[in-house]
mmCIF file of C-alpha atoms in Angstrom:
data_model
loop_
_atom_site.group_PDB
_atom_site.id
_atom_site.type_symbol
_atom_site.label_atom_id
_atom_site.label_comp_id
_atom_site.label_asym_id
_atom_site.label_seq_id
_atom_site.Cartn_x
_atom_site.Cartn_y
_atom_site.Cartn_z
ATOM 1 C CA UNK W 1 -47.840 -144.201 -46.416
ATOM 2 C CA UNK W 2 -51.008 -144.552 -48.493
ATOM 3 C CA UNK W 3 -52.940 -141.958 -46.462
ATOM 4 C CA UNK W 4 -50.369 -139.232 -46.986
ATOM 5 C CA UNK W 5 -49.904 -140.078 -50.668
ATOM 6 C CA UNK W 6 -53.658 -139.817 -51.137
ATOM 7 C CA UNK W 7 -53.931 -136.532 -49.220
ATOM 8 C CA UNK W 8 -50.994 -135.010 -51.083
ATOM 9 C CA UNK W 9 -52.468 -135.930 -54.450
ATOM 10 C CA UNK W 10 -55.845 -134.488 -53.455
ATOM 11 C CA UNK W 11 -54.248 -131.302 -52.167
ATOM 12 C CA UNK W 12 -52.305 -130.779 -55.378
ATOM 13 C CA UNK W 13 -55.594 -131.125 -57.287
ATOM 14 C CA UNK W 14 -57.585 -128.978 -54.819
ATOM 15 C CA UNK W 15 -59.823 -131.891 -53.968
ATOM 16 C CA UNK W 16 -61.520 -132.309 -50.616
ATOM 17 C CA UNK W 17 -60.359 -135.151 -48.391
ATOM 18 C CA UNK W 18 -62.933 -137.253 -46.633
ATOM 19 C CA UNK W 19 -63.700 -136.697 -42.969
ATOM 20 C CA UNK W 20 -62.135 -140.074 -42.246
ATOM 21 C CA UNK W 21 -58.897 -139.011 -43.925
ATOM 22 C CA UNK W 22 -58.825 -135.754 -41.973
ATOM 23 C CA UNK W 23 -59.381 -137.635 -38.722
ATOM 24 C CA UNK W 24 -56.617 -140.063 -39.662
ATOM 25 C CA UNK W 25 -54.112 -137.180 -39.899
ATOM 26 C CA UNK W 26 -54.842 -136.258 -36.279
ATOM 27 C CA UNK W 27 -54.398 -139.909 -35.273
ATOM 28 C CA UNK W 28 -50.909 -140.310 -36.775
ATOM 29 C CA UNK W 29 -48.043 -141.140 -34.430
ATOM 30 C CA UNK W 30 -44.948 -139.161 -33.496
ATOM 31 C CA UNK W 31 -42.914 -141.597 -35.599
ATOM 32 C CA UNK W 32 -44.917 -140.448 -38.628
ATOM 33 C CA UNK W 33 -44.795 -136.730 -37.793
ATOM 34 C CA UNK W 34 -42.071 -135.682 -40.229
ATOM 35 C CA UNK W 35 -43.817 -137.598 -43.014
ATOM 36 C CA UNK W 36 -47.027 -135.691 -42.215
ATOM 37 C CA UNK W 37 -45.186 -132.357 -42.277
ATOM 38 C CA UNK W 38 -43.461 -133.241 -45.561
ATOM 39 C CA UNK W 39 -46.742 -134.227 -47.217
ATOM 40 C CA UNK W 40 -48.523 -131.069 -46.090
ATOM 41 C CA UNK W 41 -45.435 -129.114 -47.133
ATOM 42 C CA UNK W 42 -45.754 -130.330 -50.729
ATOM 43 C CA UNK W 43 -49.298 -128.991 -50.864
ATOM 44 C CA UNK W 44 -48.259 -125.703 -49.259
ATOM 45 C CA UNK W 45 -45.415 -125.193 -51.779
ATOM 46 C CA UNK W 46 -47.700 -126.012 -54.718
ATOM 47 C CA UNK W 47 -49.991 -123.057 -53.940
ATOM 48 C CA UNK W 48 -47.774 -120.661 -51.966
ATOM 49 C CA UNK W 49 -44.171 -121.486 -52.807
ATOM 50 C CA UNK W 50 -41.823 -120.572 -49.973
ATOM 51 C CA UNK W 51 -43.474 -117.250 -49.156
ATOM 52 C CA UNK W 52 -44.571 -116.334 -45.625
ATOM 53 C CA UNK W 53 -47.146 -113.587 -45.230
ATOM 54 C CA UNK W 54 -46.683 -111.372 -42.176
ATOM 55 C CA UNK W 55 -49.664 -109.893 -40.359
ATOM 56 C CA UNK W 56 -49.671 -107.334 -37.556
ATOM 57 C CA UNK W 57 -52.298 -106.888 -34.843
ATOM 58 C CA UNK W 58 -53.412 -103.531 -33.482
ATOM 59 C CA UNK W 59 -55.723 -103.776 -30.479
ATOM 60 C CA UNK W 60 -57.944 -100.713 -30.883
ATOM 61 C CA UNK W 61 -59.902 -101.265 -27.648
ATOM 62 C CA UNK W 62 -58.742 -103.682 -24.985
ATOM 63 C CA UNK W 63 -60.668 -105.513 -22.269
ATOM 64 C CA UNK W 64 -64.075 -104.911 -20.680
ATOM 65 C CA UNK W 65 -65.957 -107.138 -23.110
ATOM 66 C CA UNK W 66 -69.553 -108.088 -22.188
ATOM 67 C CA UNK W 67 -69.290 -111.534 -23.797
ATOM 68 C CA UNK W 68 -68.441 -114.608 -21.698
ATOM 69 C CA UNK W 69 -66.147 -116.608 -23.994
ATOM 70 C CA UNK W 70 -64.279 -118.951 -21.655
ATOM 71 C CA UNK W 71 -61.047 -118.801 -23.629
ATOM 72 C CA UNK W 72 -60.679 -115.021 -23.597
ATOM 73 C CA UNK W 73 -58.624 -112.756 -21.349
ATOM 74 C CA UNK W 74 -60.941 -109.849 -22.200
ATOM 75 C CA UNK W 75 -64.170 -111.680 -21.308
ATOM 76 C CA UNK W 76 -66.840 -110.596 -18.863
ATOM 77 C CA UNK W 77 -65.519 -111.342 -15.385
ATOM 78 C CA UNK W 78 -61.936 -111.978 -16.481
ATOM 79 C CA UNK W 79 -59.373 -111.446 -13.740
ATOM 80 C CA UNK W 80 -56.464 -111.579 -16.169
ATOM 81 C CA UNK W 81 -54.229 -108.572 -15.544
ATOM 82 C CA UNK W 82 -54.260 -107.353 -19.122
ATOM 83 C CA UNK W 83 -54.158 -103.815 -20.486
ATOM 84 C CA UNK W 84 -57.567 -102.138 -20.474
ATOM 85 C CA UNK W 85 -58.262 -99.023 -22.548
ATOM 86 C CA UNK W 86 -60.932 -97.542 -24.736
ATOM 87 C CA UNK W 87 -60.669 -96.661 -28.432
ATOM 88 C CA UNK W 88 -57.298 -95.558 -29.770
ATOM 89 C CA UNK W 89 -57.385 -92.424 -31.866
ATOM 90 C CA UNK W 90 -56.814 -92.977 -35.595
ATOM 91 C CA UNK W 91 -53.355 -91.427 -35.455
ATOM 92 C CA UNK W 92 -52.392 -93.677 -32.516
ATOM 93 C CA UNK W 93 -53.550 -96.774 -34.375
ATOM 94 C CA UNK W 94 -51.732 -95.652 -37.534
ATOM 95 C CA UNK W 95 -48.528 -95.184 -35.545
ATOM 96 C CA UNK W 96 -48.854 -98.681 -34.093
ATOM 97 C CA UNK W 97 -49.556 -100.134 -37.550
ATOM 98 C CA UNK W 98 -46.506 -98.381 -38.990
ATOM 99 C CA UNK W 99 -44.233 -100.352 -36.659
ATOM 100 C CA UNK W 100 -45.562 -103.635 -38.024
ATOM 101 C CA UNK W 101 -45.328 -102.484 -41.620
ATOM 102 C CA UNK W 102 -41.719 -101.409 -41.060
ATOM 103 C CA UNK W 103 -41.013 -104.948 -39.862
ATOM 104 C CA UNK W 104 -42.347 -106.438 -43.101
ATOM 105 C CA UNK W 105 -46.032 -106.956 -42.324
ATOM 106 C CA UNK W 106 -48.325 -106.916 -45.328
ATOM 107 C CA UNK W 107 -51.660 -106.933 -43.492
ATOM 108 C CA UNK W 108 -52.757 -104.930 -40.460
ATOM 109 C CA UNK W 109 -55.536 -106.449 -38.352
ATOM 110 C CA UNK W 110 -57.601 -103.884 -36.453
ATOM 111 C CA UNK W 111 -59.300 -105.523 -33.487
ATOM 112 C CA UNK W 112 -61.700 -104.162 -30.883
ATOM 113 C CA UNK W 113 -63.201 -105.987 -27.919
ATOM 114 C CA UNK W 114 -66.956 -106.110 -27.507
ATOM 115 C CA UNK W 115 -70.028 -107.899 -28.802
ATOM 116 C CA UNK W 116 -70.085 -105.873 -31.990
ATOM 117 C CA UNK W 117 -69.614 -102.335 -33.293
ATOM 118 C CA UNK W 118 -72.083 -99.478 -33.108
ATOM 119 C CA UNK W 119 -72.495 -97.266 -36.145
ATOM 120 C CA UNK W 120 -70.282 -94.710 -34.390
ATOM 121 C CA UNK W 121 -67.643 -97.410 -33.935
ATOM 122 C CA UNK W 122 -67.748 -98.113 -37.669
ATOM 123 C CA UNK W 123 -67.066 -94.406 -38.250
ATOM 124 C CA UNK W 124 -64.076 -94.593 -35.879
ATOM 125 C CA UNK W 125 -62.667 -97.598 -37.666
ATOM 126 C CA UNK W 126 -63.255 -95.967 -41.063
ATOM 127 C CA UNK W 127 -61.179 -92.983 -39.927
ATOM 128 C CA UNK W 128 -58.484 -95.345 -38.686
ATOM 129 C CA UNK W 129 -58.380 -97.232 -41.989
ATOM 130 C CA UNK W 130 -58.007 -93.917 -43.826
ATOM 131 C CA UNK W 131 -55.126 -92.866 -41.560
ATOM 132 C CA UNK W 132 -53.308 -96.156 -42.119
ATOM 133 C CA UNK W 133 -53.845 -96.214 -45.884
ATOM 134 C CA UNK W 134 -52.891 -92.555 -46.264
ATOM 135 C CA UNK W 135 -49.464 -93.528 -44.971
ATOM 136 C CA UNK W 136 -49.233 -96.807 -46.917
ATOM 137 C CA UNK W 137 -51.673 -97.250 -49.759
ATOM 138 C CA UNK W 138 -50.653 -100.849 -50.470
ATOM 139 C CA UNK W 139 -51.330 -102.211 -46.989
ATOM 140 C CA UNK W 140 -54.131 -104.730 -46.505
ATOM 141 C CA UNK W 141 -56.483 -103.921 -43.640
ATOM 142 C CA UNK W 142 -58.553 -106.582 -41.895
ATOM 143 C CA UNK W 143 -61.165 -105.448 -39.376
ATOM 144 C CA UNK W 144 -62.190 -107.619 -36.436
ATOM 145 C CA UNK W 145 -64.951 -105.953 -34.453
ATOM 146 C CA UNK W 146 -67.324 -108.716 -33.425
ATOM 147 C CA UNK W 147 -70.848 -109.435 -34.638
ATOM 148 C CA UNK W 148 -71.932 -107.232 -37.543
ATOM 149 C CA UNK W 149 -75.333 -105.652 -38.053
ATOM 150 C CA UNK W 150 -76.915 -105.050 -41.448
ATOM 151 C CA UNK W 151 -74.951 -102.714 -43.764
ATOM 152 C CA UNK W 152 -71.932 -102.487 -41.467
ATOM 153 C CA UNK W 153 -69.835 -104.788 -43.648
ATOM 154 C CA UNK W 154 -70.684 -102.637 -46.667
ATOM 155 C CA UNK W 155 -69.606 -99.525 -44.779
ATOM 156 C CA UNK W 156 -66.282 -101.111 -43.853
ATOM 157 C CA UNK W 157 -65.734 -102.135 -47.455
ATOM 158 C CA UNK W 158 -66.468 -98.581 -48.633
ATOM 159 C CA UNK W 159 -64.011 -97.265 -46.020
ATOM 160 C CA UNK W 160 -61.209 -99.328 -47.547
ATOM 161 C CA UNK W 161 -61.201 -102.507 -45.469
ATOM 162 C CA UNK W 162 -59.967 -105.509 -47.434
ATOM 163 C CA UNK W 163 -61.021 -108.315 -45.115
ATOM 164 C CA UNK W 164 -63.074 -109.098 -42.046
ATOM 165 C CA UNK W 165 -62.109 -111.571 -39.353
ATOM 166 C CA UNK W 166 -64.581 -113.499 -37.255
ATOM 167 C CA UNK W 167 -63.498 -116.934 -36.102
ATOM 168 C CA UNK W 168 -65.868 -119.873 -35.762
ATOM 169 C CA UNK W 169 -63.481 -121.144 -33.059
ATOM 170 C CA UNK W 170 -64.918 -124.639 -32.531
ATOM 171 C CA UNK W 171 -67.568 -127.018 -33.788
ATOM 172 C CA UNK W 172 -71.239 -126.112 -33.728
ATOM 173 C CA UNK W 173 -71.912 -129.086 -31.458
ATOM 174 C CA UNK W 174 -69.623 -127.816 -28.685
ATOM 175 C CA UNK W 175 -69.944 -124.066 -29.163
ATOM 176 C CA UNK W 176 -72.354 -123.671 -26.242
ATOM 177 C CA UNK W 177 -69.696 -125.106 -23.912
ATOM 178 C CA UNK W 178 -67.387 -122.130 -24.445
ATOM 179 C CA UNK W 179 -69.803 -119.202 -24.874
ATOM 180 C CA UNK W 180 -73.383 -118.510 -23.807
ATOM 181 C CA UNK W 181 -73.831 -114.845 -24.763
ATOM 182 C CA UNK W 182 -73.975 -115.508 -28.496
ATOM 183 C CA UNK W 183 -74.302 -118.540 -30.754
ATOM 184 C CA UNK W 184 -72.348 -120.368 -33.412
ATOM 185 C CA UNK W 185 -75.051 -119.265 -35.879
ATOM 186 C CA UNK W 186 -74.353 -115.628 -34.955
ATOM 187 C CA UNK W 187 -70.741 -116.106 -35.983
ATOM 188 C CA UNK W 188 -71.620 -117.778 -39.264
ATOM 189 C CA UNK W 189 -74.028 -114.926 -39.997
ATOM 190 C CA UNK W 190 -71.293 -112.326 -39.507
ATOM 191 C CA UNK W 191 -68.843 -114.166 -41.786
ATOM 192 C CA UNK W 192 -71.609 -114.434 -44.390
ATOM 193 C CA UNK W 193 -72.365 -110.696 -44.112
ATOM 194 C CA UNK W 194 -68.694 -109.821 -44.567
ATOM 195 C CA UNK W 195 -68.270 -112.112 -47.552
ATOM 196 C CA UNK W 196 -71.466 -110.842 -49.131
ATOM 197 C CA UNK W 197 -70.183 -107.264 -48.897
ATOM 198 C CA UNK W 198 -67.099 -108.189 -50.904
ATOM 199 C CA UNK W 199 -64.705 -108.428 -47.974
ATOM 200 C CA UNK W 200 -62.263 -111.312 -47.921
ATOM 201 C CA UNK W 201 -63.479 -113.731 -45.255
ATOM 202 C CA UNK W 202 -60.935 -114.473 -42.537
ATOM 203 C CA UNK W 203 -62.228 -117.112 -40.141
ATOM 204 C CA UNK W 204 -60.469 -119.764 -38.152
ATOM 205 C CA UNK W 205 -60.412 -121.853 -35.013
ATOM 206 C CA UNK W 206 -58.947 -122.261 -31.539
ATOM 207 C CA UNK W 207 -57.418 -125.642 -30.730
ATOM 208 C CA UNK W 208 -56.720 -126.933 -27.256
ATOM 209 C CA UNK W 209 -60.077 -126.253 -25.604
ATOM 210 C CA UNK W 210 -60.731 -129.894 -24.690
ATOM 211 C CA UNK W 211 -62.370 -130.577 -28.032
ATOM 212 C CA UNK W 212 -62.347 -133.975 -29.710
ATOM 213 C CA UNK W 213 -60.705 -134.762 -33.026
ATOM 214 C CA UNK W 214 -64.184 -134.819 -34.542
ATOM 215 C CA UNK W 215 -64.798 -131.257 -33.298
ATOM 216 C CA UNK W 216 -61.620 -130.040 -34.976
ATOM 217 C CA UNK W 217 -62.513 -131.705 -38.249
ATOM 218 C CA UNK W 218 -66.068 -130.349 -38.043
ATOM 219 C CA UNK W 219 -64.975 -126.738 -37.661
ATOM 220 C CA UNK W 220 -62.376 -126.959 -40.444
ATOM 221 C CA UNK W 221 -64.911 -128.436 -42.860
ATOM 222 C CA UNK W 222 -67.314 -125.674 -41.831
ATOM 223 C CA UNK W 223 -64.642 -123.061 -42.592
ATOM 224 C CA UNK W 224 -64.205 -124.630 -45.998
ATOM 225 C CA UNK W 225 -67.940 -124.515 -46.570
ATOM 226 C CA UNK W 226 -68.292 -120.795 -45.740
ATOM 227 C CA UNK W 227 -65.412 -119.964 -48.067
ATOM 228 C CA UNK W 228 -62.835 -118.565 -45.671
ATOM 229 C CA UNK W 229 -59.926 -117.111 -47.652
ATOM 230 C CA UNK W 230 -57.623 -117.191 -44.653
ATOM 231 C CA UNK W 231 -57.809 -119.588 -41.721
ATOM 232 C CA UNK W 232 -56.075 -118.482 -38.519
ATOM 233 C CA UNK W 233 -55.236 -121.511 -36.403
ATOM 234 C CA UNK W 234 -55.054 -120.362 -32.780
ATOM 235 C CA UNK W 235 -53.613 -122.543 -30.039
ATOM 236 C CA UNK W 236 -55.244 -121.716 -26.749
ATOM 237 C CA UNK W 237 -53.277 -119.449 -24.432
ATOM 238 C CA UNK W 238 -54.326 -120.366 -20.888
ATOM 239 C CA UNK W 239 -54.451 -116.989 -19.161
ATOM 240 C CA UNK W 240 -54.553 -116.863 -15.384
ATOM 241 C CA UNK W 241 -57.860 -115.302 -14.399
ATOM 242 C CA UNK W 242 -59.917 -117.065 -17.084
ATOM 243 C CA UNK W 243 -62.024 -120.238 -16.676
ATOM 244 C CA UNK W 244 -59.553 -122.186 -18.798
ATOM 245 C CA UNK W 245 -56.333 -121.145 -17.097
ATOM 246 C CA UNK W 246 -55.319 -124.728 -16.287
ATOM 247 C CA UNK W 247 -55.994 -126.212 -19.708
ATOM 248 C CA UNK W 248 -52.563 -127.217 -20.985
ATOM 249 C CA UNK W 249 -53.300 -130.151 -23.265
ATOM 250 C CA UNK W 250 -51.385 -129.329 -26.453
ATOM 251 C CA UNK W 251 -47.977 -130.632 -27.469
ATOM 252 C CA UNK W 252 -45.873 -129.273 -30.337
ATOM 253 C CA UNK W 253 -46.508 -132.525 -32.211
ATOM 254 C CA UNK W 254 -50.266 -132.202 -31.775
ATOM 255 C CA UNK W 255 -50.145 -128.619 -33.067
ATOM 256 C CA UNK W 256 -48.303 -129.715 -36.201
ATOM 257 C CA UNK W 257 -50.869 -132.457 -36.874
ATOM 258 C CA UNK W 258 -53.680 -129.922 -36.539
ATOM 259 C CA UNK W 259 -51.970 -127.533 -38.947
ATOM 260 C CA UNK W 260 -51.441 -130.359 -41.432
ATOM 261 C CA UNK W 261 -55.090 -131.394 -41.232
ATOM 262 C CA UNK W 262 -56.152 -127.815 -41.945
ATOM 263 C CA UNK W 263 -53.794 -127.631 -44.919
ATOM 264 C CA UNK W 264 -55.127 -130.854 -46.423
ATOM 265 C CA UNK W 265 -58.767 -129.752 -46.019
ATOM 266 C CA UNK W 266 -58.048 -126.213 -47.264
ATOM 267 C CA UNK W 267 -55.085 -126.714 -49.619
ATOM 268 C CA UNK W 268 -55.088 -123.366 -51.442
ATOM 269 C CA UNK W 269 -56.121 -121.106 -48.550
ATOM 270 C CA UNK W 270 -53.943 -118.820 -46.458
ATOM 271 C CA UNK W 271 -53.342 -120.911 -43.340
ATOM 272 C CA UNK W 272 -52.034 -118.713 -40.522
ATOM 273 C CA UNK W 273 -50.306 -119.866 -37.361
ATOM 274 C CA UNK W 274 -51.915 -117.424 -34.968
ATOM 275 C CA UNK W 275 -52.193 -116.993 -31.180
ATOM 276 C CA UNK W 276 -50.265 -119.496 -29.068
ATOM 277 C CA UNK W 277 -47.591 -120.223 -31.662
ATOM 278 C CA UNK W 278 -44.711 -119.456 -29.325
ATOM 279 C CA UNK W 279 -46.388 -121.026 -26.288
ATOM 280 C CA UNK W 280 -47.242 -124.405 -27.801
ATOM 281 C CA UNK W 281 -44.991 -124.982 -30.824
ATOM 282 C CA UNK W 282 -41.970 -123.506 -29.061
ATOM 283 C CA UNK W 283 -38.736 -124.764 -30.676
ATOM 284 C CA UNK W 284 -40.739 -126.532 -33.401
ATOM 285 C CA UNK W 285 -42.147 -123.292 -34.838
ATOM 286 C CA UNK W 286 -39.981 -123.531 -38.002
ATOM 287 C CA UNK W 287 -41.616 -126.859 -38.882
ATOM 288 C CA UNK W 288 -44.964 -125.083 -38.828
ATOM 289 C CA UNK W 289 -43.779 -122.836 -41.661
ATOM 290 C CA UNK W 290 -43.601 -125.909 -43.901
ATOM 291 C CA UNK W 291 -47.391 -126.232 -43.485
ATOM 292 C CA UNK W 292 -48.736 -122.717 -42.917
ATOM 293 C CA UNK W 293 -47.929 -119.751 -45.164
ATOM 294 C CA UNK W 294 -48.803 -116.926 -42.784
ATOM 295 C CA UNK W 295 -47.976 -115.797 -39.234
ATOM 296 C CA UNK W 296 -48.404 -112.784 -36.974
ATOM 297 C CA UNK W 297 -45.336 -110.621 -36.469
ATOM 298 C CA UNK W 298 -44.498 -109.669 -32.892
ATOM 299 C CA UNK W 299 -47.165 -109.353 -30.206
ATOM 300 C CA UNK W 300 -50.818 -110.391 -30.070
ATOM 301 C CA UNK W 301 -53.803 -108.590 -28.565
ATOM 302 C CA UNK W 302 -53.168 -109.116 -24.866
ATOM 303 C CA UNK W 303 -50.100 -111.359 -24.835
ATOM 304 C CA UNK W 304 -46.532 -110.936 -26.009
ATOM 305 C CA UNK W 305 -45.102 -112.867 -28.908
ATOM 306 C CA UNK W 306 -41.449 -113.473 -29.524
ATOM 307 C CA UNK W 307 -39.305 -110.598 -30.760
ATOM 308 C CA UNK W 308 -40.200 -109.453 -34.257
ATOM 309 C CA UNK W 309 -36.599 -109.840 -35.406
ATOM 310 C CA UNK W 310 -36.634 -113.407 -34.107
ATOM 311 C CA UNK W 311 -39.664 -114.084 -36.322
ATOM 312 C CA UNK W 312 -37.801 -112.710 -39.336
ATOM 313 C CA UNK W 313 -34.655 -114.698 -38.521
ATOM 314 C CA UNK W 314 -36.718 -117.867 -38.119
ATOM 315 C CA UNK W 315 -38.275 -117.404 -41.555
ATOM 316 C CA UNK W 316 -34.890 -116.858 -43.207
ATOM 317 C CA UNK W 317 -33.153 -119.668 -41.326
ATOM 318 C CA UNK W 318 -35.895 -122.118 -42.328
ATOM 319 C CA UNK W 319 -35.345 -121.268 -46.004
ATOM 320 C CA UNK W 320 -38.478 -119.170 -46.513
ATOM 321 C CA UNK W 321 -38.945 -115.576 -47.611
ATOM 322 C CA UNK W 322 -41.256 -112.785 -46.477
ATOM 323 C CA UNK W 323 -44.064 -112.156 -48.947
ATOM 324 C CA UNK W 324 -43.739 -108.736 -50.526
ATOM 325 C CA UNK W 325 -46.452 -106.087 -50.613
ATOM 326 C CA UNK W 326 -46.820 -106.446 -54.380
ATOM 327 C CA UNK W 327 -47.141 -110.230 -54.369
ATOM 328 C CA UNK W 328 -50.631 -111.769 -54.324
ATOM 329 C CA UNK W 329 -51.150 -114.098 -51.396
ATOM 330 C CA UNK W 330 -53.825 -116.359 -52.844
ATOM 331 C CA UNK W 331 -53.337 -118.443 -55.976
ATOM 332 C CA UNK W 332 -54.797 -116.854 -59.081
ATOM 333 C CA UNK W 333 -57.918 -119.023 -59.216
ATOM 334 C CA UNK W 334 -58.881 -118.022 -55.674
ATOM 335 C CA UNK W 335 -58.012 -114.367 -56.135
ATOM 336 C CA UNK W 336 -60.170 -114.202 -59.252
ATOM 337 C CA UNK W 337 -63.051 -115.889 -57.437
ATOM 338 C CA UNK W 338 -62.749 -113.373 -54.608
ATOM 339 C CA UNK W 339 -62.959 -110.477 -57.052
ATOM 340 C CA UNK W 340 -66.120 -112.038 -58.385
ATOM 341 C CA UNK W 341 -67.899 -111.602 -55.075
ATOM 342 C CA UNK W 342 -66.417 -114.107 -52.673
ATOM 343 C CA UNK W 343 -64.391 -117.217 -53.136
ATOM 344 C CA UNK W 344 -65.843 -120.609 -52.783
ATOM 345 C CA UNK W 345 -69.092 -119.758 -51.081
ATOM 346 C CA UNK W 346 -71.585 -122.557 -50.907
ATOM 347 C CA UNK W 347 -70.079 -125.939 -51.602
ATOM 348 C CA UNK W 348 -66.718 -124.875 -53.000
ATOM 349 C CA UNK W 349 -65.047 -123.448 -49.975
ATOM 350 C CA UNK W 350 -61.373 -123.560 -49.265
ATOM 351 C CA UNK W 351 -60.148 -125.636 -52.086
ATOM 352 C CA UNK W 352 -62.481 -125.258 -54.963
ATOM 353 C CA UNK W 353 -62.733 -127.799 -57.705
ATOM 354 C CA UNK W 354 -62.800 -131.024 -55.766
ATOM 355 C CA UNK W 355 -65.462 -133.449 -54.821
ATOM 356 C CA UNK W 356 -67.270 -131.057 -52.354
ATOM 357 C CA UNK W 357 -67.389 -133.416 -49.281
ATOM 358 C CA UNK W 358 -66.327 -127.071 -44.844
ATOM 359 C CA UNK W 359 -58.087 -112.589 -27.822
ATOM 360 C CA UNK W 360 -60.758 -111.631 -27.341
ATOM 361 C CA UNK W 361 -63.886 -113.302 -28.252
ATOM 362 C CA UNK W 362 -63.672 -112.672 -31.959
ATOM 363 C CA UNK W 363 -60.117 -111.720 -32.609
ATOM 364 C CA UNK W 364 -58.061 -112.568 -35.625
ATOM 365 C CA UNK W 365 -55.438 -114.842 -34.196
ATOM 366 C CA UNK W 366 -55.880 -113.727 -30.693
ATOM 367 C CA UNK W 367 -53.571 -113.678 -27.766
ATOM 368 C CA UNK W 368 -56.269 -113.761 -25.122
ATOM 369 C CA UNK W 369 -57.305 -117.398 -25.298
ATOM 370 C CA UNK W 370 -57.298 -120.446 -23.080
ATOM 371 C CA UNK W 371 -58.962 -123.861 -23.676
ATOM 372 C CA UNK W 372 -62.112 -125.180 -22.124
ATOM 373 C CA UNK W 373 -61.994 -128.638 -20.644
ATOM 374 C CA UNK W 374 -64.366 -131.431 -19.960
ATOM 375 C CA UNK W 375 -65.568 -132.347 -23.439
ATOM 376 C CA UNK W 376 -66.053 -136.031 -24.052
ATOM 377 C CA UNK W 377 -63.829 -137.798 -26.514
ATOM 378 C CA UNK W 378 -60.684 -135.736 -26.092
ATOM 379 C CA UNK W 379 -57.850 -136.847 -28.379
ATOM 380 C CA UNK W 380 -55.768 -139.707 -27.082
ATOM 381 C CA UNK W 381 -52.435 -137.943 -27.517
ATOM 382 C CA UNK W 382 -53.339 -134.771 -25.615
ATOM 383 C CA UNK W 383 -52.574 -134.536 -21.933
ATOM 384 C CA UNK W 384 -52.280 -132.022 -19.177
ATOM 385 C CA UNK W 385 -48.656 -131.271 -18.464
ATOM 386 C CA UNK W 386 -47.374 -132.334 -15.062
ATOM 387 C CA UNK W 387 -46.090 -128.801 -14.584
ATOM 388 C CA UNK W 388 -48.247 -125.979 -15.888
ATOM 389 C CA UNK W 389 -46.133 -123.680 -18.052
ATOM 390 C CA UNK W 390 -47.708 -120.410 -17.019
ATOM 391 C CA UNK W 391 -44.253 -118.836 -17.397
ATOM 392 C CA UNK W 392 -44.806 -119.048 -21.159
ATOM 393 C CA UNK W 393 -47.782 -116.662 -21.064
ATOM 394 C CA UNK W 394 -46.660 -113.051 -20.919
ATOM 395 C CA UNK W 395 -49.206 -110.247 -20.771
ATOM 396 C CA UNK W 396 -48.584 -107.502 -23.321
ATOM 397 C CA UNK W 397 -47.303 -104.301 -21.707
ATOM 398 C CA UNK W 398 -45.986 -102.512 -24.799
ATOM 399 C CA UNK W 399 -47.241 -101.148 -28.092
ATOM 400 C CA UNK W 400 -50.845 -100.056 -28.658
ATOM 401 C CA UNK W 401 -52.402 -98.506 -25.586
ATOM 402 C CA UNK W 402 -49.042 -97.897 -23.855
ATOM 403 C CA UNK W 403 -46.207 -95.429 -24.102
ATOM 404 C CA UNK W 404 -43.686 -98.169 -24.843
ATOM 405 C CA UNK W 405 -42.463 -99.025 -28.329
ATOM 406 C CA UNK W 406 -44.238 -101.980 -29.967
ATOM 407 C CA UNK W 407 -42.588 -105.299 -30.713
ATOM 408 C CA UNK W 408 -42.232 -105.468 -34.475
#
């Protein structure tokens, strides 16, 4: 297939595909699906071999968010019966993180609900980072606290944070349809602040919110443009009690096409299968590993994932290996660019040297999401299931914020 040959060649050279080529990936048929996965897999193996990076979420503060993101179980007015608690103490967060690290996680993602942190919140998170790194100096820590004010990114960097997550979620054109309490520009500003402070930029998207193919391509090109080092691809989790509870318009095949499109646009970036992996990919999760090089281990912020040991077995059975703590995730050219003050900012973005054609409201691969409907131009191969699979969405009742052992 000429399209896939072209995209593979561009990915191996770190060149940017055209928007038309990216759209064409999303328009491929089920008969072509394995060819799409194989082509994206060649690009993935070129830059990441057969390694799978494991990440572990710790929800530092759950629920009661003043923002109105329609996809989120922690949003203002949410009736989702999720765990609600205020800030974990540093030692509690470190204990939760230790479970994930024992299961093979390399990065711990510290997430807190809310519009953005106060200066006192930054102090709390700094103490938590210290507690986690005192126990495991090699661990990567990614903070995800919402919109950042001036100098807060620098303070997190000084405290030992390695990365900051703030997802763009969807295209600028449709952002106002999912959130009214902040803007797309606010999110871009926070990612820019984090990158400028020397933090690795982690920013991704949520698919399944009724967006068009063009919206998906727009947000992925925008992520390339802002230089995101890791791109979490969330698949909306339709929580009961949120405005998007009945949005079930993703199929496993559609999810794989979206992952492949992201890989072709951002060939040498950490692509992470994030929230909704178990709900929407289901038995086809192993195929996703041939495209993405990163997943979350165990549970998400407000929803349960599959058993941590099942994740590890899946990786081994599919012929992949867990990335070790001493192994660099990014290819050398990207890692060196990041050390120089941020990789690919400006026109370079996710794949650098090509022809430069870019659960909870802000969480890093969240488990509190559901899609918004009603956008014009929805993809032809998405549909609402005849029977809503709400049985697939399980609210987290263990781990951080509870007295039960975490899933890791």
